[in-house]
Short mmCIF file of C-alpha atoms and ligand atoms in Angstrom, two decimals:
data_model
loop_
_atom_site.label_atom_id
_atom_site.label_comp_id
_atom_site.label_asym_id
_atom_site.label_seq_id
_atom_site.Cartn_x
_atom_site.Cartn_y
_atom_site.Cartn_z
CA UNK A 1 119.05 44.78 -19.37
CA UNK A 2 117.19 41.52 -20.09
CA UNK A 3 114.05 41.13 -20.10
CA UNK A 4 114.19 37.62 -18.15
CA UNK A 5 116.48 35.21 -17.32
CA UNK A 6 116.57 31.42 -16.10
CA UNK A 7 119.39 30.61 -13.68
CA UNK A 8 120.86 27.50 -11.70
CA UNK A 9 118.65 25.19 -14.07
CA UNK A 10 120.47 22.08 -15.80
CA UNK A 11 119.90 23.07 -19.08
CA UNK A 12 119.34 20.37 -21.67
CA UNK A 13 120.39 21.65 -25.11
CA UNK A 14 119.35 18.77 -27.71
CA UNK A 15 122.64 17.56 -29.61
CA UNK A 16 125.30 19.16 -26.85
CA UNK A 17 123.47 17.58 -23.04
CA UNK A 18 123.14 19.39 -20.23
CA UNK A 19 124.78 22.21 -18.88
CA UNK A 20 125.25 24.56 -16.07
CA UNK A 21 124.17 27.74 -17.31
CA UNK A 22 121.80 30.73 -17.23
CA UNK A 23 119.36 31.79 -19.95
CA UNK A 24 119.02 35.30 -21.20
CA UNK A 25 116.13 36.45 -22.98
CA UNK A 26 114.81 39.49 -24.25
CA UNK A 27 112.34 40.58 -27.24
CA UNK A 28 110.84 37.32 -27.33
CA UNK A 29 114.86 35.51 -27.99
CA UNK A 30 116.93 33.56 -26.44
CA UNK A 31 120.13 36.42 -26.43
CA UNK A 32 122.68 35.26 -24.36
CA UNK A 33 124.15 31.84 -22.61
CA UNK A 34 126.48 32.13 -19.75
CA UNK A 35 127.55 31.90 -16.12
CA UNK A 36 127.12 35.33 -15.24
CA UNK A 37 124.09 37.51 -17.39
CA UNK A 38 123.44 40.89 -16.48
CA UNK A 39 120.49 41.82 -14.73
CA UNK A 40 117.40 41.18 -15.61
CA UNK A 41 113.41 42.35 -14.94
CA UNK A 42 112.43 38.51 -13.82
CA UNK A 43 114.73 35.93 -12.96
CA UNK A 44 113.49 32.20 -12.38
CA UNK A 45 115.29 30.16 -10.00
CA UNK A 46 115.37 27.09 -11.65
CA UNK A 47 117.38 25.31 -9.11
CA UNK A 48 117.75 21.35 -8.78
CA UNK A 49 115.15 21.75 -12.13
CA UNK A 50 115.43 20.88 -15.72
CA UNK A 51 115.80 23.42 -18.21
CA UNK A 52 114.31 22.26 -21.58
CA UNK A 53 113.16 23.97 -24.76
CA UNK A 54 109.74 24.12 -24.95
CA UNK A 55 108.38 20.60 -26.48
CA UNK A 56 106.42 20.19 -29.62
CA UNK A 57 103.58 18.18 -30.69
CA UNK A 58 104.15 17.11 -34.08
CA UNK A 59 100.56 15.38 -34.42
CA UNK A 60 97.59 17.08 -32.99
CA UNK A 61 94.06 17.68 -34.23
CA UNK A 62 91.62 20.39 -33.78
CA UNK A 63 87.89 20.84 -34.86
CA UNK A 64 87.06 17.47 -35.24
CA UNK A 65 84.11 17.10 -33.20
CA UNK A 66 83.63 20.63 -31.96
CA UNK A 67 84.00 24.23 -33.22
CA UNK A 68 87.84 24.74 -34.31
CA UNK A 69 88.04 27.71 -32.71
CA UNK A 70 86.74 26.67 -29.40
CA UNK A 71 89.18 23.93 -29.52
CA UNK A 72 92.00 26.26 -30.79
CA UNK A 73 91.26 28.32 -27.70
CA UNK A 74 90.85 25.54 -24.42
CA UNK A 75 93.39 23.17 -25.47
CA UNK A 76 96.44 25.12 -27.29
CA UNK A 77 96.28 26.50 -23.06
CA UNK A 78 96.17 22.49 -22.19
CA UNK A 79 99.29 22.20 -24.76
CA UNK A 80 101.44 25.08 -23.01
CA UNK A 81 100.50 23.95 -18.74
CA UNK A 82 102.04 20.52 -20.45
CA UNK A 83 105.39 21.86 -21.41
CA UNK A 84 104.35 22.12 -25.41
CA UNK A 85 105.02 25.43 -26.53
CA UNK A 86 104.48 24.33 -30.37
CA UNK A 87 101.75 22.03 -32.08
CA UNK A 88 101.59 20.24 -35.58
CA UNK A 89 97.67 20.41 -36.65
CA UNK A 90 96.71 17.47 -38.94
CA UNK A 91 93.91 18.86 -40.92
CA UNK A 92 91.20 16.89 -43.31
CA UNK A 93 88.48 17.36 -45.93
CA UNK A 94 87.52 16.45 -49.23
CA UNK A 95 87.67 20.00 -50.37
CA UNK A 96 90.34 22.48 -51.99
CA UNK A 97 92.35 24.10 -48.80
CA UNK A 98 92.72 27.28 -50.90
CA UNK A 99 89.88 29.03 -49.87
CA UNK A 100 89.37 27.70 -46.04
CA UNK A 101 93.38 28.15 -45.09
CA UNK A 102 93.14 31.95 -44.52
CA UNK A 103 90.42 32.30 -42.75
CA UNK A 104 91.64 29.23 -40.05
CA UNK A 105 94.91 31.12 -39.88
CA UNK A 106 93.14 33.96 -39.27
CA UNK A 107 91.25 32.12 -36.19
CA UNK A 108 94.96 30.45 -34.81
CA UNK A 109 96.40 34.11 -34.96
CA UNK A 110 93.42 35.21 -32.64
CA UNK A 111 92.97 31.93 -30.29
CA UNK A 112 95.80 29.94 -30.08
CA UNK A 113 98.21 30.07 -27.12
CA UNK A 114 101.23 28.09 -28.43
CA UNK A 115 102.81 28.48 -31.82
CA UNK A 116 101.10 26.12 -34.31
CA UNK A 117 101.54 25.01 -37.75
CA UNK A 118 99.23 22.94 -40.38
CA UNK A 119 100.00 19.70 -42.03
CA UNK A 120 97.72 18.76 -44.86
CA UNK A 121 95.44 15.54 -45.82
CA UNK A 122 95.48 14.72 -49.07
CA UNK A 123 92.67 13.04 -50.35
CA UNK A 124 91.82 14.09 -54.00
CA UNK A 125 93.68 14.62 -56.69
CA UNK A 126 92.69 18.15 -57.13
CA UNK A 127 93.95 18.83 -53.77
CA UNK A 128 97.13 16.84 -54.74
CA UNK A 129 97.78 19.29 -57.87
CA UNK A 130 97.06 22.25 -55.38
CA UNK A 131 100.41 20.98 -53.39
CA UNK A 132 102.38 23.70 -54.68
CA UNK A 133 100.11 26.49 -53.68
CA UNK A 134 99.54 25.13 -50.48
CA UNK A 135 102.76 25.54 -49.75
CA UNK A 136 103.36 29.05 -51.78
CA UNK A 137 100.42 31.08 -49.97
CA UNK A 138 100.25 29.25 -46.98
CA UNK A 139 104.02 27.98 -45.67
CA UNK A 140 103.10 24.68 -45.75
CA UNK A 141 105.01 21.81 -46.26
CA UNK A 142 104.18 18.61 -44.88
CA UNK A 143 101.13 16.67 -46.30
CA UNK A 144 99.57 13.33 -44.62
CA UNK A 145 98.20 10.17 -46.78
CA UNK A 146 95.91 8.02 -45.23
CA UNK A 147 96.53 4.25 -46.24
CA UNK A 148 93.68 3.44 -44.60
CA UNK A 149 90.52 5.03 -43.92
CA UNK A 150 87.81 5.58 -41.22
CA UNK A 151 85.07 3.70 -41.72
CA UNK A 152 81.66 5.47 -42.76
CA UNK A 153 84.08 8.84 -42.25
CA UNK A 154 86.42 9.00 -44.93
CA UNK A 155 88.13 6.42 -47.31
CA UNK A 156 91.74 5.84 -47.67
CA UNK A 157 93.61 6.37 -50.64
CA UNK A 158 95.48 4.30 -52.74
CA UNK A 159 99.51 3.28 -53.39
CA UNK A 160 98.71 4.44 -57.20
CA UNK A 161 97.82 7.97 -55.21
CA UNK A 162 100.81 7.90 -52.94
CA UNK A 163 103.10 7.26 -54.87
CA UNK A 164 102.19 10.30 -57.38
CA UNK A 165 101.89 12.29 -53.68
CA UNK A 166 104.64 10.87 -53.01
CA UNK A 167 106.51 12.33 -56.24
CA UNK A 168 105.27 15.74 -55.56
CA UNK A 169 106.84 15.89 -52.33
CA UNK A 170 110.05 14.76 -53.42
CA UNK A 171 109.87 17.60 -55.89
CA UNK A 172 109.17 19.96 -53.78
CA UNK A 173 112.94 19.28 -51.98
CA UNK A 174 114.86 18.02 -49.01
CA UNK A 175 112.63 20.40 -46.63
CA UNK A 176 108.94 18.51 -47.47
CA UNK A 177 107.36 15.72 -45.71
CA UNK A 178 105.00 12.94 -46.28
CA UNK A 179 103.20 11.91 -43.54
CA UNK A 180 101.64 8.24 -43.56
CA UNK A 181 98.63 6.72 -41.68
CA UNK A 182 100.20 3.29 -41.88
CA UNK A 183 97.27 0.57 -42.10
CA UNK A 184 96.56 -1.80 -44.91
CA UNK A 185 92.57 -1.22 -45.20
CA UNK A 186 91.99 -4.96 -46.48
CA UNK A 187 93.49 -6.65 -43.40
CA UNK A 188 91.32 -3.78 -41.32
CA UNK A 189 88.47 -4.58 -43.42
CA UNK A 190 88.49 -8.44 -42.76
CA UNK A 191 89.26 -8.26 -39.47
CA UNK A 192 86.23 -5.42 -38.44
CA UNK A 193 83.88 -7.72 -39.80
CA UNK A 194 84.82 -10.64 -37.39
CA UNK A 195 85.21 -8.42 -34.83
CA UNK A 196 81.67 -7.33 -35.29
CA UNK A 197 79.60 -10.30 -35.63
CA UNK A 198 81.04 -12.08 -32.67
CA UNK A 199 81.57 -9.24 -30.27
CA UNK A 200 79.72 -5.99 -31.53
CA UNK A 201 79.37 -4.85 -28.03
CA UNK A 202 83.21 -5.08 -27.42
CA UNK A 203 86.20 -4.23 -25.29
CA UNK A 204 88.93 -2.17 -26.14
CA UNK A 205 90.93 -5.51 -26.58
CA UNK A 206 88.28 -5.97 -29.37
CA UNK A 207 88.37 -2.81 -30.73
CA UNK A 208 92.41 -3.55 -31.09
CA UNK A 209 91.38 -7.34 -32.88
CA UNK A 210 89.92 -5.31 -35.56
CA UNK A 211 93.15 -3.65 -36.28
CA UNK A 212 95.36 -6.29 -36.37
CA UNK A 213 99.07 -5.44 -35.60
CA UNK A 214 100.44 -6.96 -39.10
CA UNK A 215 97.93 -4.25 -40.90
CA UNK A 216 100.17 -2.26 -39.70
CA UNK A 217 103.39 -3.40 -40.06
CA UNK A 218 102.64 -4.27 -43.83
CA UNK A 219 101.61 -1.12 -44.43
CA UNK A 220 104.98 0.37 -43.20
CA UNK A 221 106.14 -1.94 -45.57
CA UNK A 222 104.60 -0.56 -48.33
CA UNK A 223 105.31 3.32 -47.39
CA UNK A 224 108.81 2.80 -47.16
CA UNK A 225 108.70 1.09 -50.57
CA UNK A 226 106.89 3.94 -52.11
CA UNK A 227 108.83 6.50 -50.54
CA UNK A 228 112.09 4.80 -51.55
CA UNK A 229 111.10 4.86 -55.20
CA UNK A 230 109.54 8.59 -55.30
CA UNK A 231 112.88 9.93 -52.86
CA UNK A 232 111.23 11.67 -50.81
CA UNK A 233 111.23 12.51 -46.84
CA UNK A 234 109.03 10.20 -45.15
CA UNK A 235 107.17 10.48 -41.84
CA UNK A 236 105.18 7.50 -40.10
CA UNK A 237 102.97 9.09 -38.14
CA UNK A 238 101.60 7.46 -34.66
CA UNK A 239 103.25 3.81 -34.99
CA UNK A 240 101.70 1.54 -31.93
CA UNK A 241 102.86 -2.00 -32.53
CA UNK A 242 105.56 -3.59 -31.85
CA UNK A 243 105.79 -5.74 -35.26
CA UNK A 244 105.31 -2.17 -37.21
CA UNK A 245 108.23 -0.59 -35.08
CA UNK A 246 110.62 -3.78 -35.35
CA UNK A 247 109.98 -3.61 -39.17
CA UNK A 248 110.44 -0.11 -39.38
CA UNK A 249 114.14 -0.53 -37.97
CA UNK A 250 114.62 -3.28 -40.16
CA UNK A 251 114.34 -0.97 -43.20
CA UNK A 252 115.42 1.79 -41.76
CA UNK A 253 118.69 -0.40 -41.33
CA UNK A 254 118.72 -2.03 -45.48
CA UNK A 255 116.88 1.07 -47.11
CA UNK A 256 118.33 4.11 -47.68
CA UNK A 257 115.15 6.00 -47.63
CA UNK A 258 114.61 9.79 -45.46
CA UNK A 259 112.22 8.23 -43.20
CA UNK A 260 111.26 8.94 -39.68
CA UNK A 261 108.76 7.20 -37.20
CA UNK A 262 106.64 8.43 -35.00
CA UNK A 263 104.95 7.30 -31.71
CA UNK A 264 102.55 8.92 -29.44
CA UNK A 265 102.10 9.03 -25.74
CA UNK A 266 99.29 6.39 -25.25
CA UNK A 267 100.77 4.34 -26.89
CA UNK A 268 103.88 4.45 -24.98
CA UNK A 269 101.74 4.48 -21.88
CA UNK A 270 98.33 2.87 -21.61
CA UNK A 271 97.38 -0.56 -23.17
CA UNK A 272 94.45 -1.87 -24.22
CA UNK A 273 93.44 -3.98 -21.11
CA UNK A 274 93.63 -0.51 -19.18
CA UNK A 275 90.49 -0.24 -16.78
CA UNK A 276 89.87 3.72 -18.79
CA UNK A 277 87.93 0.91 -21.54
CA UNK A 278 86.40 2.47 -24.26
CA UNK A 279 87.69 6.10 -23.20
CA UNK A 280 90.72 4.85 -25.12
CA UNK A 281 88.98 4.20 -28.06
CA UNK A 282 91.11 5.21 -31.10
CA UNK A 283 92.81 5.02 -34.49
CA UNK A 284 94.72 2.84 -34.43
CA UNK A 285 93.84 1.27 -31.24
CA UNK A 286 95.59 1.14 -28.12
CA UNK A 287 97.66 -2.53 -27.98
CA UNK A 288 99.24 -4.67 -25.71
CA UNK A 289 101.49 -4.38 -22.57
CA UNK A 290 104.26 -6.16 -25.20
CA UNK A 291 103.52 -3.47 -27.99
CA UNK A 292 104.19 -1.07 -25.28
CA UNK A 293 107.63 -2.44 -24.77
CA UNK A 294 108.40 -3.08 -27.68
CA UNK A 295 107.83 0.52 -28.97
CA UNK A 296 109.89 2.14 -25.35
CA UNK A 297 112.81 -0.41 -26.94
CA UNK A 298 113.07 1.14 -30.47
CA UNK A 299 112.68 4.58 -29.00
CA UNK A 300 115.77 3.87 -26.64
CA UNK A 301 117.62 2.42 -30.24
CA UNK A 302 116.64 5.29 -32.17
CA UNK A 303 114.48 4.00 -34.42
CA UNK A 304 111.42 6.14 -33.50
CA UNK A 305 112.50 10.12 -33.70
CA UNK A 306 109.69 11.81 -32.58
CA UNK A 307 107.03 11.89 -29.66
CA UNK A 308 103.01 13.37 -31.07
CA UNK A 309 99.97 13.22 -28.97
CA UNK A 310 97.60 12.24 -32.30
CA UNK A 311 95.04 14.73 -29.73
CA UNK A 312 91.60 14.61 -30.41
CA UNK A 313 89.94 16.47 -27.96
CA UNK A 314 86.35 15.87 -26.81
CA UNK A 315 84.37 15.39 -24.00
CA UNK A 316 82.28 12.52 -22.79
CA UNK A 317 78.71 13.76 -23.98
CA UNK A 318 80.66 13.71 -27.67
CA UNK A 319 82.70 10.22 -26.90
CA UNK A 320 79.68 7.94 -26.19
CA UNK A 321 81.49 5.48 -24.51
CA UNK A 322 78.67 4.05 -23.24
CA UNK A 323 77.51 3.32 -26.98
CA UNK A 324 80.10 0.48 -27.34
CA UNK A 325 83.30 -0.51 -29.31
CA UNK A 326 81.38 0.97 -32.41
CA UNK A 327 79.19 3.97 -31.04
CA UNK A 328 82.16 5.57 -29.56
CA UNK A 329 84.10 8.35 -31.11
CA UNK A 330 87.70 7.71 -31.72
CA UNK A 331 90.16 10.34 -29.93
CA UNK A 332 90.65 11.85 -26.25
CA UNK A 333 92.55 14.61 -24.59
CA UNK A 334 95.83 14.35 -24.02
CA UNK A 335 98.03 17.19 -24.47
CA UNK A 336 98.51 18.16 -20.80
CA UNK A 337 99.61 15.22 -19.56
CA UNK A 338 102.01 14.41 -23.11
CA UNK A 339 104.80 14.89 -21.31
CA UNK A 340 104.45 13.71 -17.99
CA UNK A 341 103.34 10.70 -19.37
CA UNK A 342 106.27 9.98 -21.24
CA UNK A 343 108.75 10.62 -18.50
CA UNK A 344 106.89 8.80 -15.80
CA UNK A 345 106.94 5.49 -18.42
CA UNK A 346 109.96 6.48 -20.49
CA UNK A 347 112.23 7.61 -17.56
CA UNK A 348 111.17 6.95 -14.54
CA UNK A 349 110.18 3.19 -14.70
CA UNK A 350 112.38 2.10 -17.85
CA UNK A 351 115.33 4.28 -17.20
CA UNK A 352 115.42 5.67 -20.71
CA UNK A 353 118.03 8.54 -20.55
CA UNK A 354 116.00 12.08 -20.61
CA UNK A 355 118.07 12.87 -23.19
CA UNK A 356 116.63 10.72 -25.64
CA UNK A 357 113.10 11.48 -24.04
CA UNK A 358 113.84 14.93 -24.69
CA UNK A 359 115.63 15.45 -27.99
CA UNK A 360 112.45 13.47 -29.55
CA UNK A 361 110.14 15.83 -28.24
CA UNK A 362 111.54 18.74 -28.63
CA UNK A 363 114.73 18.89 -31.65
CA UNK A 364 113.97 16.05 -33.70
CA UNK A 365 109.94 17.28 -34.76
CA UNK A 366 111.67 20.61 -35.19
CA UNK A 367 114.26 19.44 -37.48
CA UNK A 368 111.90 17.22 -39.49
CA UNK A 369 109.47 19.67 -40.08
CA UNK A 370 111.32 22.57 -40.96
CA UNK A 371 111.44 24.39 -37.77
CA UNK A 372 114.81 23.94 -36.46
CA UNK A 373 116.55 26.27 -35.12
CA UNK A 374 113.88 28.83 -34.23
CA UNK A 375 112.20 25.76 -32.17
CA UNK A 376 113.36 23.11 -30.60
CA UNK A 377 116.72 23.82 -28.60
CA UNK A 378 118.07 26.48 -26.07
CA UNK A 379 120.36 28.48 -28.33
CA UNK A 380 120.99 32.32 -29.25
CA UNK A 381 119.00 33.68 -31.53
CA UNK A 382 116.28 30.91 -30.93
CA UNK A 383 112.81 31.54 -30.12
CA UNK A 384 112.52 31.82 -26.21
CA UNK A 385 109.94 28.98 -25.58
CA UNK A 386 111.32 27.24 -22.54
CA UNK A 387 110.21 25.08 -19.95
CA UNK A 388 111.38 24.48 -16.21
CA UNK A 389 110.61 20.88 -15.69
CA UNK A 390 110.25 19.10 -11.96
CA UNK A 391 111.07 15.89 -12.82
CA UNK A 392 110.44 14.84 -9.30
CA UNK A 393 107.14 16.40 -9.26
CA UNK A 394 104.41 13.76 -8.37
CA UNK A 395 100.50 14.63 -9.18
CA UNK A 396 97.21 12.69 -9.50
CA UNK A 397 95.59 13.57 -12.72
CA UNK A 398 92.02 14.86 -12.12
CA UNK A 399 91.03 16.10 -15.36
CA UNK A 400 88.26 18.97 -13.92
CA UNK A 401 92.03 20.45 -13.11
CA UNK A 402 93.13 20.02 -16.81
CA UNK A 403 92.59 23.11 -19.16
CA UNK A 404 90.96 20.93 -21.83
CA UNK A 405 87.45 21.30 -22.13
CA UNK A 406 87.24 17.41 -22.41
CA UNK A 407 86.01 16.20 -19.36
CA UNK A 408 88.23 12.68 -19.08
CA UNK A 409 91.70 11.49 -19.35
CA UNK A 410 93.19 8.37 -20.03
CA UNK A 411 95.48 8.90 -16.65
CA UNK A 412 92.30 9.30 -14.63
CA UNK A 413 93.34 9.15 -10.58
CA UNK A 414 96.77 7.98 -11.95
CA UNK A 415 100.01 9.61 -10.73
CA UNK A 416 102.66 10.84 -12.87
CA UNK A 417 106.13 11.69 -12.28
CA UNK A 418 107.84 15.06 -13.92
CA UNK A 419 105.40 17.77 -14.62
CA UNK A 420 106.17 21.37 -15.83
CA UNK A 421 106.44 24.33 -13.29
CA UNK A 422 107.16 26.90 -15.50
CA UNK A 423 106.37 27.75 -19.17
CA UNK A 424 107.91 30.84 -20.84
CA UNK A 425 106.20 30.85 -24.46
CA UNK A 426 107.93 33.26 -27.02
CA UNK A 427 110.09 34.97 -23.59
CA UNK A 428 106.86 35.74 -21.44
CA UNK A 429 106.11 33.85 -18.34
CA UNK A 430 103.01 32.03 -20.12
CA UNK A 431 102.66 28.87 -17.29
CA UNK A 432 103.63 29.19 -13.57
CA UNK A 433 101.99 27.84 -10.36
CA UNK A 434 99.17 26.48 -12.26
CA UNK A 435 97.96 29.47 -14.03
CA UNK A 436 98.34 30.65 -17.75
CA UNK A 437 99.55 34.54 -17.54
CA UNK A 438 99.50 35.34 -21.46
CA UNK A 439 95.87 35.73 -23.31
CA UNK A 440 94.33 33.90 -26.25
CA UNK A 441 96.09 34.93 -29.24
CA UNK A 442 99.73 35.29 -27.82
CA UNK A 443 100.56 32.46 -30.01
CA UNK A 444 100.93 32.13 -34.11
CA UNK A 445 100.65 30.80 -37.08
CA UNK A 446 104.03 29.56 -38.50
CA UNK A 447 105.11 29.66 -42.09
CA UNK A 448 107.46 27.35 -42.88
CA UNK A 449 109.63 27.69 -46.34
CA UNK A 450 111.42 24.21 -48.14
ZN1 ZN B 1 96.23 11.86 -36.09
#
């Protein structure tokens, strides 16, 4: 007898398309596809729904501005009531991850509600000779340079740095990733000092002016580069302009490196003349109505693989957007409405196919980092994280109904279009009529091996 079963859903299997067919689970697998599955202790009625494998975040962070564990706790539940039944957690420091990694494993083991894995920020070159270990005691094998830094935070690092990063991933194998904060720090540099003596009280269209969009792009430039002459895998994280996205197929198109590009939800979703203002404040900013475009056209061509959130949750009394374009924090909650947002914009108003929608967040960050088949499709033997999706489903965002802690969201009073009913996380009912039905904890840490 199975344990549960999803019937009359069209089930989207990345790679194959959709299908007529029930899903049989038991022990925490998918067991058994077919027209006819024996009985089983639950059945969901997934009919005139989508049947989807549970989505994952590539690109989140946690413990930013607030304890990790609190955050671990209140918005890995925000993750799974959006559909995301796996999360990619960017973390940073200027210290050796050896000593902190098994105690914060320790704390996703006992708080976290979706699966979750660690990428790692490499900043020094003692943590860059630690690669090895990182991955050896800890499963860990993608690592994130930041070409660009945050001012008065932390600094970026430079190509001399990469590119011996770089190296170390390629040695590692076909498996490892480099992950890129793509901004060339000079043009930033330059441009945040106009920006602040003419308008230091500034917009979030001024808060984009001091990241100009060619920053970007040149900086893409220079990964690729890099990346083409150290052979390794290569993995843009969070690309928001148009010019960095258009260049990005342009190599992708000449070169002949392993690269993949990321974009995230706001950017795909909410420009910067949006009346949320400062709210929106991040790194890099939020762009133009054309960058918005421009990115939904190379993720219909392919160029983009992969959908992340770049989450950084927080509430208002931590964002300060009443301090200005500088006072404010950089970051906002997001991971609820990740989905929805994308298929309201993506689908519903641009008529991208959901297929394309779907294999990017859901196959395409499982195959790139490592995680494929386990996550990321509907298939025997696969991990049952699945979601029943409404795609018709309309709802006003009110984010006192969110399970973040943060107390705003950058779809404030908005409506979007496609929402999650049901969430089965690792082949328990974990999401259903609004409510989360599995406890703190019922998630884990994933090793991954190269
Ligand atoms: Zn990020």
């Amino acid at each position: 007898m199975l344990e549960l079963k999803v019937t009359n859903g069209n089930v989207f299997i990345p790679g194959a398309g959709f299908f007529q067919t029930q899903v049989g689970v038991k022990d925490g697998k998918i067991v058994m596809l077919g027209a006819d599955l024996p009985e089983a202790v639950r059945t969901i009625d997934a009919n005139g729904k989508t049947v989807m494998p549970g989505a994952i975040d590539p690109h989140i962070h946690l413990g930013i501005f607030n304890d990790f564990a609190l955050e671990c706790e209140s918005e890995t539940r925000a993750a799974l009531a959006g559909g995301i039944t796996t999360v990619g957690v960017f973390m940073g420091g200027a210290e050796s991850y050896l000593p902190q990694l098994g105690s914060l494993i320790d704390i996703v083991n006992s708080k976290t509600s979706v699966d979750l894995f660690f990428h790692l920020s490499i900043f020094t070159p003692d943590q860059m000779a630690e690669m090895e270990q990182y991955y050896k005691q800890f499963g860990v094998t993608s690592f994130k340079f930041y070409m660009a830094g945050v001012r008065g935070v932390f600094p970026g690092v430079s190509d001399g740095f990469i590119y011996e990063g770089f190296k170390k991933v390629a040695a590692m194998g076909d498996r490892a990733t480099a992950c890129v904060h793509c901004e060339d720090q000079s043009l930033l540099d330059v441009a945040f000092d106009k920006v602040c003596r003419e308008t230091p009280e500034g917009t979030l269209c001024d808060w984009a002016n001091a990241h100009p969009n060619m920053a970007e792009e040149e900086a893409i430039m220079r990964a690729y580069y890099l990346a083409q002459k150290a052979g390794n895998r290569l993995y843009i994280v969070h690309i928001s302009t148009k010019e960095g996205a258009d260049r990005f197929a342009r190599l992708c198109t000449e070169g002949d490196c392993r690269a993949f590009g990321e974009t995230t939800s706001a950017y795909l979703s909410v420009d910067k003349k949006d009346d949320i203002g400062l709210f929106a404040k991040m790194l890099p900013p939020l762009r133009g109505a054309t960058d918005v475009d421009g990115l939904w056209e190379r993720v219909r061509d392919n160029t983009l693989s992969s959908f992340g959130t770049d989450n950084v949750s927080m509430n208002r009394a931590i964002k300060q957007a009443e301090k200005g374009m500088l006072g404010a924090m950089p970051g906002y909650p997001i991971l609820q409405t990740h989905l929805p947002a994308i298929l309201t914009e993506g689908y519903h108003k641009r008529g991208v196919s959901l297929e394309t929608i779907l294999t990017k967040a859901t196959a395409n960050p499982a195959r790139i980092f490592g995680l494929y088949p386990q996550k990321g499709t509907i298939a025997v033997g696969s991990d049952a994280d699945i979601v029943v999706l409404d795609l018709k489903k309309e709802r006003t965002v009110k984010s006192e109904e969110l399970f973040s802690y943060g107390d705003f969201s950058l779809y404030e009073g908005k409506t979007l279009t496609g929402w999650p009913e049901v969430v089965i996380k690792g082949g328990r009912v974990a999401y259903e009529n609004g409510g989360i039905f599995i406890e703190p904890g019922a998630g884990s840490y994933l090793k991954r091996t190269l």
